[in-house]
């Protein structure tokens, strides 16, 4: 007759072997409010860089780095020569290229906010006070100093960000991901908006939602490109 204690020991050993054999690089997991484990698709690990170039006859330029390591997303952005003492809205778009002259639908010489959204499709990740949600930090965008300089630093959990991006649609100008769709940073770009309210703009320049046309005007854009694997 088989020893019951030996059988139990065998089960324990097999369980430990399976546990130790799990892939350390597997998708991060979190617990849902109900207690069950939720596994979310992760982005390819690594560092993504953006070189932001001027738009609409502005001088604004800068760089951004996005690092994804495990469940951590860290973003650093630095801008120079933006309109001084102005709050600058900024976001990652679903478009795969920065808008060029062809995006100027009404040919008034300006690529305004609505024309950018028409060209780029939708806003994916607003870079505001809380990048883990599309709406949680909407009142806290960075403001340039008197020299047109500002620095922006944010971090979040990749799982929290993906959960929010896969929730039902609430706003018209933002887009959600599909149930199994990744952020795919390497196919997106980043855009910066905002000039001084005193800036003279043609009547044909449009605005985004409740924003003024000055706050909606794009001043810089850059393509997100992966530069290093983790």
XYZ file of N, CA and C in Angstrom:
690
model
N 0.870 -1.203 0.000
C 0.000 0.000 0.000
C 0.894 1.237 0.000
N 0.481 2.237 -0.813
C 1.273 3.458 -0.935
C 1.174 4.286 0.337
N 2.285 4.837 0.769
C 2.340 5.679 1.965
C 1.632 7.002 1.692
N 0.540 7.324 2.468
C -0.193 8.589 2.247
C 0.698 9.796 2.405
N 1.626 9.760 3.357
C 2.506 10.907 3.575
C 3.413 11.124 2.367
N 3.871 10.028 1.774
C 4.732 10.140 0.596
C 3.960 10.752 -0.569
N 2.682 10.368 -0.694
C 1.852 10.926 -1.767
C 1.682 12.428 -1.600
N 1.414 12.829 -0.346
C 1.234 14.262 -0.097
C 2.518 15.029 -0.381
N 3.663 14.440 -0.014
C 4.945 15.078 -0.259
C 5.196 15.242 -1.749
N 4.821 14.232 -2.539
C 4.998 14.296 -3.988
C 4.186 15.436 -4.592
N 2.938 15.597 -4.117
C 2.078 16.681 -4.612
C 2.703 18.032 -4.325
N 3.241 18.201 -3.098
C 3.867 19.464 -2.711
C 5.072 19.761 -3.591
N 5.902 18.724 -3.830
C 7.093 18.915 -4.653
C 6.736 19.297 -6.085
N 5.715 18.652 -6.640
C 5.284 18.972 -7.995
C 4.773 20.407 -8.083
N 4.019 20.830 -7.059
C 3.496 22.196 -7.031
C 4.626 23.205 -7.018
N 5.657 22.937 -6.200
C 6.799 23.849 -6.122
C 7.543 23.911 -7.445
N 7.669 22.759 -8.109
C 8.375 22.731 -9.388
C 7.643 23.562 -10.426
N 6.318 23.462 -10.462
C 5.525 24.253 -11.420
C 5.656 25.735 -11.126
N 5.607 26.083 -9.818
C 5.707 27.487 -9.427
C 7.046 28.064 -9.823
N 8.122 27.328 -9.578
C 9.455 27.815 -9.888
C 9.699 27.898 -11.380
N 8.945 27.124 -12.148
C 9.144 27.113 -13.586
C 8.414 28.189 -14.334
N 7.642 29.010 -13.610
C 6.897 30.069 -14.303
C 7.850 31.087 -14.887
N 7.483 31.672 -15.995
C 8.288 32.682 -16.665
C 8.297 33.967 -15.867
N 9.485 34.416 -15.463
C 9.581 35.648 -14.688
C 9.180 36.871 -15.498
N 9.181 36.748 -16.808
C 8.825 37.883 -17.665
C 7.383 37.841 -18.118
N 6.570 37.024 -17.473
C 5.166 36.934 -17.866
C 4.445 38.216 -17.531
N 3.224 38.379 -18.050
C 2.478 39.603 -17.867
C 2.232 39.885 -16.401
N 2.400 41.172 -15.974
C 2.101 41.504 -14.588
C 0.653 41.190 -14.283
N 0.372 40.885 -13.010
C -0.992 40.581 -12.649
C -1.433 41.464 -11.497
N -2.712 41.755 -11.434
C -3.273 42.517 -10.339
C -4.559 41.832 -9.921
N -5.121 42.266 -8.817
C -6.372 41.695 -8.347
C -7.509 42.650 -8.625
N -8.596 42.120 -9.121
C -9.784 42.931 -9.364
C -10.501 43.140 -8.045
N -11.483 44.101 -8.003
C -12.229 44.320 -6.769
C -12.861 43.047 -6.219
N -13.190 42.090 -7.089
C -13.809 40.855 -6.634
C -12.818 39.848 -6.090
N -11.522 40.153 -6.233
C -10.507 39.277 -5.661
C -9.851 38.360 -6.682
N -10.445 38.188 -7.864
C -9.856 37.275 -8.830
C -8.674 37.957 -9.525
N -7.727 37.125 -10.013
C -6.567 37.682 -10.678
C -6.933 38.131 -12.086
N -6.363 39.276 -12.484
C -6.610 39.804 -13.823
C -5.265 39.917 -14.526
N -5.115 39.278 -15.681
C -3.880 39.349 -16.432
C -4.098 40.263 -17.640
N -3.232 41.263 -17.770
C -3.381 42.223 -18.848
C -2.193 42.136 -19.799
N -2.468 42.356 -21.069
C -1.401 42.330 -22.057
C -0.444 43.487 -21.804
N 0.838 43.210 -21.769
C 1.813 44.266 -21.542
C 2.373 44.772 -22.868
N 3.005 45.919 -22.797
C 3.711 46.471 -23.951
C 5.113 45.863 -24.018
N 5.722 45.861 -25.198
C 7.117 45.445 -25.279
C 7.965 46.322 -24.352
N 8.772 45.684 -23.512
C 9.582 46.424 -22.549
C 10.668 47.218 -23.271
N 11.029 48.367 -22.717
C 12.098 49.143 -23.315
C 11.918 50.631 -23.147
N 12.739 51.378 -23.882
C 12.704 52.842 -23.837
C 12.263 53.369 -25.196
N 11.303 54.277 -25.151
C 10.786 54.921 -26.359
C 11.147 56.403 -26.301
N 11.549 56.967 -27.430
C 11.966 58.375 -27.448
C 11.159 59.165 -28.473
N 10.956 60.433 -28.150
C 10.234 61.350 -29.034
C 11.070 62.609 -29.230
N 11.272 63.006 -30.478
C 11.889 64.286 -30.789
C 10.779 65.211 -31.280
N 10.455 66.212 -30.479
C 9.337 67.106 -30.794
C 9.820 68.292 -31.622
N 9.151 68.507 -32.762
C 9.535 69.578 -33.681
C 8.404 70.596 -33.802
N 8.754 71.844 -34.133
C 7.757 72.926 -34.163
C 6.653 72.726 -35.208
N 5.482 73.294 -34.888
C 4.348 73.343 -35.811
C 3.780 74.752 -35.821
N 3.053 75.076 -36.857
C 2.328 76.348 -36.961
C 3.205 77.569 -36.699
N 4.406 77.561 -37.309
C 5.333 78.697 -37.228
C 5.800 78.993 -35.806
N 5.700 78.016 -34.916
C 6.196 78.179 -33.559
C 7.659 77.724 -33.483
N 8.311 77.989 -32.357
C 9.709 77.606 -32.161
C 9.859 76.445 -31.176
N 8.742 75.987 -30.633
C 8.781 74.966 -29.573
C 9.435 73.676 -30.052
N 10.296 73.144 -29.210
C 10.911 71.850 -29.494
C 11.299 71.192 -28.181
N 11.491 69.875 -28.231
C 11.839 69.187 -27.001
C 12.025 67.702 -27.228
N 12.176 66.981 -26.116
C 12.344 65.533 -26.177
C 11.505 64.879 -25.091
N 11.149 63.626 -25.328
C 10.428 62.844 -24.319
C 10.947 61.418 -24.349
N 11.067 60.825 -23.173
C 11.431 59.415 -23.043
C 10.332 58.694 -22.281
N 9.920 57.544 -22.777
C 8.936 56.707 -22.099
C 9.596 55.353 -21.843
N 9.727 54.990 -20.583
C 10.361 53.716 -20.222
C 9.307 52.768 -19.643
N 9.242 51.566 -20.204
C 8.342 50.535 -19.682
C 9.189 49.390 -19.149
N 9.112 49.165 -17.839
C 9.856 48.100 -17.186
C 8.897 47.321 -16.298
N 8.568 46.105 -16.678
C 7.585 45.334 -15.917
C 6.245 46.049 -15.928
N 5.737 46.341 -14.746
C 4.450 47.026 -14.634
C 4.625 48.540 -14.479
N 5.837 49.027 -14.617
C 6.103 50.457 -14.424
C 6.219 51.200 -15.740
N 5.521 52.340 -15.817
C 5.627 53.242 -16.963
C 6.133 54.581 -16.439
N 7.287 55.031 -16.940
C 7.858 56.311 -16.526
C 8.033 57.206 -17.746
N 7.550 58.438 -17.632
C 7.604 59.372 -18.750
C 8.303 60.656 -18.318
N 9.257 61.102 -19.137
C 9.964 62.366 -18.895
C 9.897 63.201 -20.163
N 9.493 64.436 -20.043
C 9.346 65.309 -21.196
C 9.911 66.685 -20.854
N 10.697 67.244 -21.756
C 11.268 68.578 -21.567
C 11.019 69.402 -22.823
N 10.480 70.615 -22.639
C 10.184 71.493 -23.775
C 10.916 72.817 -23.634
N 11.381 73.336 -24.775
C 12.055 74.626 -24.848
C 11.344 75.524 -25.857
N 11.426 76.825 -25.619
C 10.910 77.836 -26.561
C 9.425 77.682 -26.861
N 8.658 77.199 -25.888
C 7.204 77.208 -26.053
C 6.705 78.607 -25.719
N 5.480 78.974 -26.087
C 4.920 80.246 -25.654
C 5.010 80.363 -24.127
N 5.611 81.454 -23.657
C 5.901 81.619 -22.233
C 4.643 81.819 -21.398
N 4.714 81.331 -20.149
C 3.631 81.512 -19.176
C 2.272 81.012 -19.698
N 2.318 79.931 -20.451
C 1.110 79.338 -21.030
C 1.003 77.887 -20.565
N -0.202 77.457 -20.219
C -0.448 76.053 -19.901
C -0.562 75.269 -21.203
N 0.189 74.185 -21.302
C 0.252 73.433 -22.558
C -0.400 72.062 -22.421
N -1.508 71.867 -23.129
C -2.111 70.546 -23.204
C -1.214 69.663 -24.060
N -1.144 68.389 -23.728
C -0.281 67.462 -24.455
C -0.876 66.064 -24.367
N -0.666 65.280 -25.402
C -1.248 63.941 -25.405
C -0.564 63.032 -26.411
N -0.718 61.721 -26.179
C -0.300 60.714 -27.147
C -1.494 60.403 -28.018
N -1.300 60.453 -29.330
C -2.391 60.273 -30.280
C -2.351 58.890 -30.912
N -3.486 58.483 -31.469
C -3.552 57.201 -32.171
C -2.948 57.276 -33.564
N -2.692 58.481 -34.065
C -2.138 58.624 -35.402
C -0.728 58.088 -35.497
N -0.315 57.700 -36.707
C 1.022 57.136 -36.870
C 2.007 58.123 -37.483
N 1.590 59.383 -37.656
C 2.508 60.396 -38.166
C 2.018 61.781 -37.748
N 2.943 62.733 -37.685
C 2.555 64.099 -37.347
C 1.842 64.730 -38.537
N 0.849 65.570 -38.276
C 0.114 66.197 -39.374
C 0.974 67.181 -40.160
N 0.902 67.080 -41.478
C 1.626 67.996 -42.348
C 0.664 68.956 -43.044
N 1.122 69.573 -44.109
C 0.320 70.573 -44.819
C -1.021 70.017 -45.289
N -1.059 68.714 -45.576
C -2.304 68.109 -46.061
C -3.394 68.119 -45.002
N -3.009 68.297 -43.733
C -3.998 68.316 -42.649
C -4.718 69.665 -42.547
N -4.190 70.680 -43.223
C -4.810 72.018 -43.203
C -6.009 72.017 -44.156
N -7.112 71.493 -43.675
C -8.292 71.258 -44.513
C -8.840 72.539 -45.135
N -8.906 73.612 -44.345
C -9.478 74.862 -44.876
C -8.431 75.783 -45.495
N -7.202 75.299 -45.618
C -6.085 76.018 -46.252
C -5.921 77.455 -45.757
N -6.021 77.655 -44.444
C -5.817 78.994 -43.887
C -4.394 79.188 -43.364
N -3.526 78.193 -43.586
C -2.147 78.312 -43.158
C -1.888 77.822 -41.745
N -2.937 77.361 -41.053
C -2.796 76.835 -39.698
C -3.396 75.431 -39.632
N -2.705 74.545 -38.940
C -3.257 73.224 -38.654
C -3.822 73.306 -37.245
N -5.118 73.534 -37.134
C -5.711 73.782 -35.819
C -6.068 72.482 -35.106
N -6.593 72.615 -33.873
C -6.915 71.445 -33.061
C -7.859 70.464 -33.731
N -9.019 70.936 -34.240
C -9.949 70.013 -34.912
C -9.330 69.341 -36.138
N -8.491 70.071 -36.891
C -7.863 69.471 -38.070
C -6.854 68.397 -37.661
N -6.158 68.624 -36.542
C -5.225 67.619 -36.046
C -5.975 66.360 -35.638
N -7.097 66.525 -34.927
C -7.875 65.357 -34.508
C -8.436 64.614 -35.711
N -8.828 65.349 -36.749
C -9.334 64.702 -37.962
C -8.226 63.911 -38.644
N -7.006 64.451 -38.594
C -5.869 63.783 -39.232
C -5.371 62.617 -38.391
N -5.312 62.809 -37.076
C -4.705 61.826 -36.194
C -5.677 60.800 -35.641
N -6.934 60.929 -35.952
C -7.994 60.091 -35.388
C -8.407 60.585 -34.015
N -7.748 60.143 -32.927
C -8.239 60.478 -31.587
C -7.095 60.645 -30.583
N -7.448 61.205 -29.422
C -6.524 61.297 -28.295
C -6.534 59.952 -27.564
N -5.345 59.402 -27.296
C -5.269 58.127 -26.584
C -4.902 58.334 -25.116
N -3.789 59.008 -24.847
C -3.337 59.212 -23.465
C -3.051 60.695 -23.229
N -3.927 61.407 -22.529
C -3.621 62.796 -22.147
C -2.459 62.795 -21.154
N -1.462 63.625 -21.396
C -0.307 63.719 -20.497
C -0.551 64.870 -19.537
N -1.334 64.568 -18.509
C -1.771 65.591 -17.560
C -1.330 65.231 -16.151
N -2.166 65.524 -15.165
C -1.788 65.260 -13.781
C -1.835 63.807 -13.371
N -2.457 62.949 -14.163
C -2.571 61.522 -13.825
C -2.645 60.718 -15.114
N -1.536 60.122 -15.508
C -1.523 59.406 -16.790
C -2.100 58.005 -16.690
N -2.548 57.601 -15.499
C -3.168 56.280 -15.372
C -4.619 56.289 -15.827
N -5.211 57.477 -16.020
C -6.582 57.584 -16.512
C -6.658 58.653 -17.596
N -7.672 58.536 -18.448
C -7.839 59.532 -19.508
C -8.476 60.824 -19.013
N -9.104 60.794 -17.852
C -9.817 61.994 -17.398
C -9.460 62.441 -15.984
N -8.754 61.593 -15.214
C -8.511 61.892 -13.810
C -7.690 63.131 -13.534
N -6.734 63.477 -14.422
C -5.867 64.626 -14.151
C -6.030 65.749 -15.132
N -7.221 65.877 -15.716
C -7.450 66.821 -16.811
C -7.200 68.281 -16.462
N -7.263 68.637 -15.184
C -7.095 70.037 -14.803
C -5.642 70.390 -14.510
N -4.717 69.457 -14.725
C -3.332 69.688 -14.322
C -2.339 69.423 -15.447
N -2.359 70.247 -16.457
C -1.361 70.184 -17.516
C -0.197 71.107 -17.152
N 0.983 70.860 -17.693
C 2.146 71.678 -17.334
C 2.060 73.105 -17.883
N 2.727 74.027 -17.190
C 2.749 75.438 -17.591
C 4.198 75.879 -17.803
N 4.456 76.532 -18.913
C 5.803 77.002 -19.223
C 6.164 78.208 -18.366
N 7.451 78.360 -18.068
C 7.884 79.541 -17.319
C 8.068 80.737 -18.251
N 8.641 81.795 -17.742
C 8.782 83.019 -18.532
C 9.716 82.897 -19.711
N 10.509 81.827 -19.723
C 11.435 81.607 -20.847
C 10.902 80.568 -21.831
N 9.707 80.054 -21.577
C 9.134 79.048 -22.470
C 9.608 77.642 -22.193
N 10.178 77.427 -20.997
C 10.686 76.105 -20.629
C 9.710 75.416 -19.677
N 9.544 74.110 -19.842
C 8.879 73.325 -18.809
C 9.350 71.872 -18.870
N 9.273 71.228 -17.716
C 9.657 69.826 -17.587
C 8.480 69.064 -16.991
N 8.229 67.885 -17.516
C 7.074 67.083 -17.099
C 7.547 65.681 -16.776
N 7.203 65.182 -15.582
C 7.585 63.849 -15.139
C 6.367 63.142 -14.555
N 6.067 61.956 -15.061
C 4.950 61.187 -14.520
C 5.272 59.702 -14.595
N 4.656 58.930 -13.703
C 4.792 57.477 -13.741
C 3.464 56.851 -13.333
N 3.278 55.595 -13.727
C 2.046 54.885 -13.388
C 2.255 53.387 -13.533
N 1.258 52.639 -13.126
C 1.239 51.191 -13.333
C 0.718 50.919 -14.742
N 1.415 50.071 -15.472
C 0.967 49.709 -16.821
C -0.395 49.039 -16.770
N -0.611 48.188 -15.769
C -1.906 47.520 -15.635
C -3.044 48.505 -15.421
N -2.829 49.497 -14.543
C -3.872 50.498 -14.293
C -4.173 51.288 -15.556
N -3.124 51.652 -16.283
C -3.308 52.403 -17.523
C -4.101 51.593 -18.540
N -3.739 50.327 -18.715
C -4.445 49.482 -19.679
C -5.899 49.248 -19.266
N -6.132 49.092 -17.968
C -7.510 48.918 -17.500
C -8.370 50.120 -17.885
N -7.829 51.325 -17.665
C -8.584 52.537 -17.990
C -8.806 52.658 -19.496
N -7.793 52.322 -20.272
C -7.903 52.442 -21.728
C -8.869 51.422 -22.326
N -9.232 50.413 -21.540
C -10.171 49.398 -22.030
C -11.558 49.514 -21.409
N -11.805 50.594 -20.681
C -13.142 50.835 -20.129
C -14.027 51.452 -21.207
N -15.361 51.455 -21.007
C -16.266 52.009 -22.023
C -15.970 53.471 -22.366
N -16.282 53.833 -23.591
C -16.043 55.190 -24.086
C -16.900 56.209 -23.341
N -16.249 57.364 -22.963
C -17.028 58.416 -22.294
C -17.005 59.726 -23.080
N -15.886 60.040 -23.702
C -15.749 61.311 -24.411
C -15.571 61.078 -25.906
N -15.940 62.115 -26.692
C -15.865 61.986 -28.139
C -14.444 62.097 -28.672
N -13.606 62.932 -28.024
C -12.279 63.205 -28.562
C -11.215 62.199 -28.131
N -11.568 61.282 -27.253
C -10.618 60.266 -26.835
C -11.076 58.909 -27.353
N -10.134 57.994 -27.475
C -10.460 56.676 -28.002
C -10.024 55.613 -27.002
N -10.704 54.495 -27.005
C -10.371 53.378 -26.134
C -9.720 52.251 -26.939
N -9.004 51.392 -26.229
C -8.412 50.218 -26.859
C -9.404 49.067 -26.862
N -9.190 48.117 -27.769
C -9.983 46.901 -27.770
C -9.590 46.026 -26.588
N -10.384 44.992 -26.283
C -10.140 44.128 -25.120
C -8.738 43.544 -25.061
N -8.167 43.199 -26.208
C -6.832 42.594 -26.234
C -5.811 43.456 -26.962
N -6.143 44.723 -27.187
C -5.266 45.614 -27.933
C -4.255 46.279 -27.014
N -2.999 46.349 -27.465
C -1.965 47.027 -26.694
C -1.886 48.498 -27.061
N -1.104 49.253 -26.296
C -0.954 50.683 -26.566
C -0.167 50.908 -27.847
N 0.779 50.004 -28.147
C 1.567 50.077 -29.380
C 2.238 51.440 -29.549
N 3.035 51.820 -28.568
C 3.679 53.137 -28.579
C 4.502 53.392 -29.830
N 5.091 52.356 -30.366
C 5.968 52.536 -31.526
C 5.210 52.967 -32.777
N 3.893 53.026 -32.691
C 3.089 53.449 -33.840
C 2.239 54.671 -33.496
N 2.675 55.433 -32.512
C 1.919 56.615 -32.079
C 2.799 57.861 -32.191
N 2.233 59.006 -31.849
C 3.055 60.197 -31.717
C 2.506 61.108 -30.639
N 3.306 62.078 -30.254
C 3.000 62.968 -29.135
C 2.849 64.388 -29.664
N 1.870 65.107 -29.148
C 1.614 66.461 -29.641
C 1.416 67.433 -28.483
N 1.909 68.657 -28.656
C 1.824 69.719 -27.652
C 0.967 70.847 -28.209
N 0.095 71.399 -27.380
C -0.805 72.474 -27.797
C -0.595 73.729 -26.944
N -1.053 74.876 -27.486
C -1.176 76.067 -26.661
C -0.287 77.240 -27.007
N -0.931 78.367 -27.377
C -0.233 79.649 -27.540
C -0.930 80.672 -26.642
N -0.316 81.824 -26.478
C -0.888 82.868 -25.627
C -2.237 83.323 -26.178
N -3.142 83.687 -25.285
C -4.473 84.145 -25.710
C -4.399 85.430 -26.527
N -3.312 86.158 -26.396
C -3.143 87.406 -27.153
C -2.698 87.164 -28.595
N -2.373 85.913 -28.926
C -1.927 85.581 -30.285
C -3.061 85.816 -31.291
N -2.758 86.533 -32.360
C -3.761 86.808 -33.385
C -3.883 85.608 -34.325
N -5.065 85.053 -34.361
C -5.334 83.896 -35.214
C -6.530 84.185 -36.108
N -6.543 83.665 -37.333
C -7.674 83.878 -38.241
C -8.983 83.333 -37.664
N -10.080 83.872 -38.094
C -11.397 83.393 -37.663
C -11.605 81.927 -38.042
N -10.907 81.494 -39.066
C -11.081 80.117 -39.545
C -10.423 79.079 -38.650
N -9.573 79.513 -37.712
C -8.923 78.566 -36.801
C -9.953 78.062 -35.795
N -10.092 76.742 -35.698
C -11.090 76.159 -34.816
C -10.518 75.798 -33.457
N -11.397 75.362 -32.563
C -10.986 74.982 -31.219
C -11.529 73.597 -30.872
N -10.956 72.997 -29.836
C -11.382 71.675 -29.372
C -12.317 71.847 -28.187
N -13.547 71.398 -28.344
C -14.533 71.424 -27.265
C -14.610 72.787 -26.602
N -14.448 72.801 -25.229
C -14.615 74.046 -24.477
C -13.351 74.893 -24.481
N -12.267 74.439 -25.101
C -11.024 75.195 -25.134
C -11.114 76.370 -26.104
N -10.280 77.381 -25.865
C -10.188 78.485 -26.821
C -9.362 78.021 -28.016
N -9.408 78.775 -29.107
C -8.606 78.398 -30.268
C -7.114 78.511 -29.974
N -6.744 79.429 -29.073
C -5.333 79.572 -28.702
C -4.846 78.355 -27.926
N -5.651 77.907 -26.965
C -5.278 76.735 -26.170
C -5.267 75.468 -27.005
N -6.022 75.451 -28.105
C -6.155 74.255 -28.950
C -5.109 74.175 -30.055
N -4.353 75.247 -30.259
C -3.451 75.275 -31.413
C -2.208 74.417 -31.177
N -1.913 73.461 -32.049
C -0.714 72.629 -31.914
C 0.555 73.457 -32.111
N 1.556 73.221 -31.275
C 2.814 73.960 -31.400
C 4.007 73.032 -31.646
N 3.864 71.730 -31.364
C 4.966 70.789 -31.592
C 4.421 69.373 -31.687
N 5.164 68.535 -32.412
C 4.733 67.141 -32.591
C 5.963 66.271 -32.826
N 5.885 65.016 -32.391
C 6.979 64.101 -32.617
C 6.513 62.655 -32.623
N 7.146 61.836 -33.426
C 6.829 60.416 -33.533
C 7.508 59.636 -32.407
N 6.813 58.691 -31.818
C 7.373 57.850 -30.758
C 8.122 56.676 -31.412
N 9.381 56.515 -31.035
C 10.195 55.459 -31.619
C 10.927 54.678 -30.523
N 10.916 53.376 -30.629
C 11.620 52.549 -29.642
C 13.118 52.590 -29.909
N 13.899 52.882 -28.853
C 15.349 53.006 -29.043
C 16.139 51.956 -28.272
N 15.501 51.288 -27.296
C 16.242 50.322 -26.498
C 15.330 49.261 -25.931
N 15.741 48.000 -26.055
C 15.014 46.883 -25.451
C 15.413 46.763 -23.979
N 14.481 46.355 -23.132
C 14.789 46.117 -21.722
C 15.134 44.649 -21.522
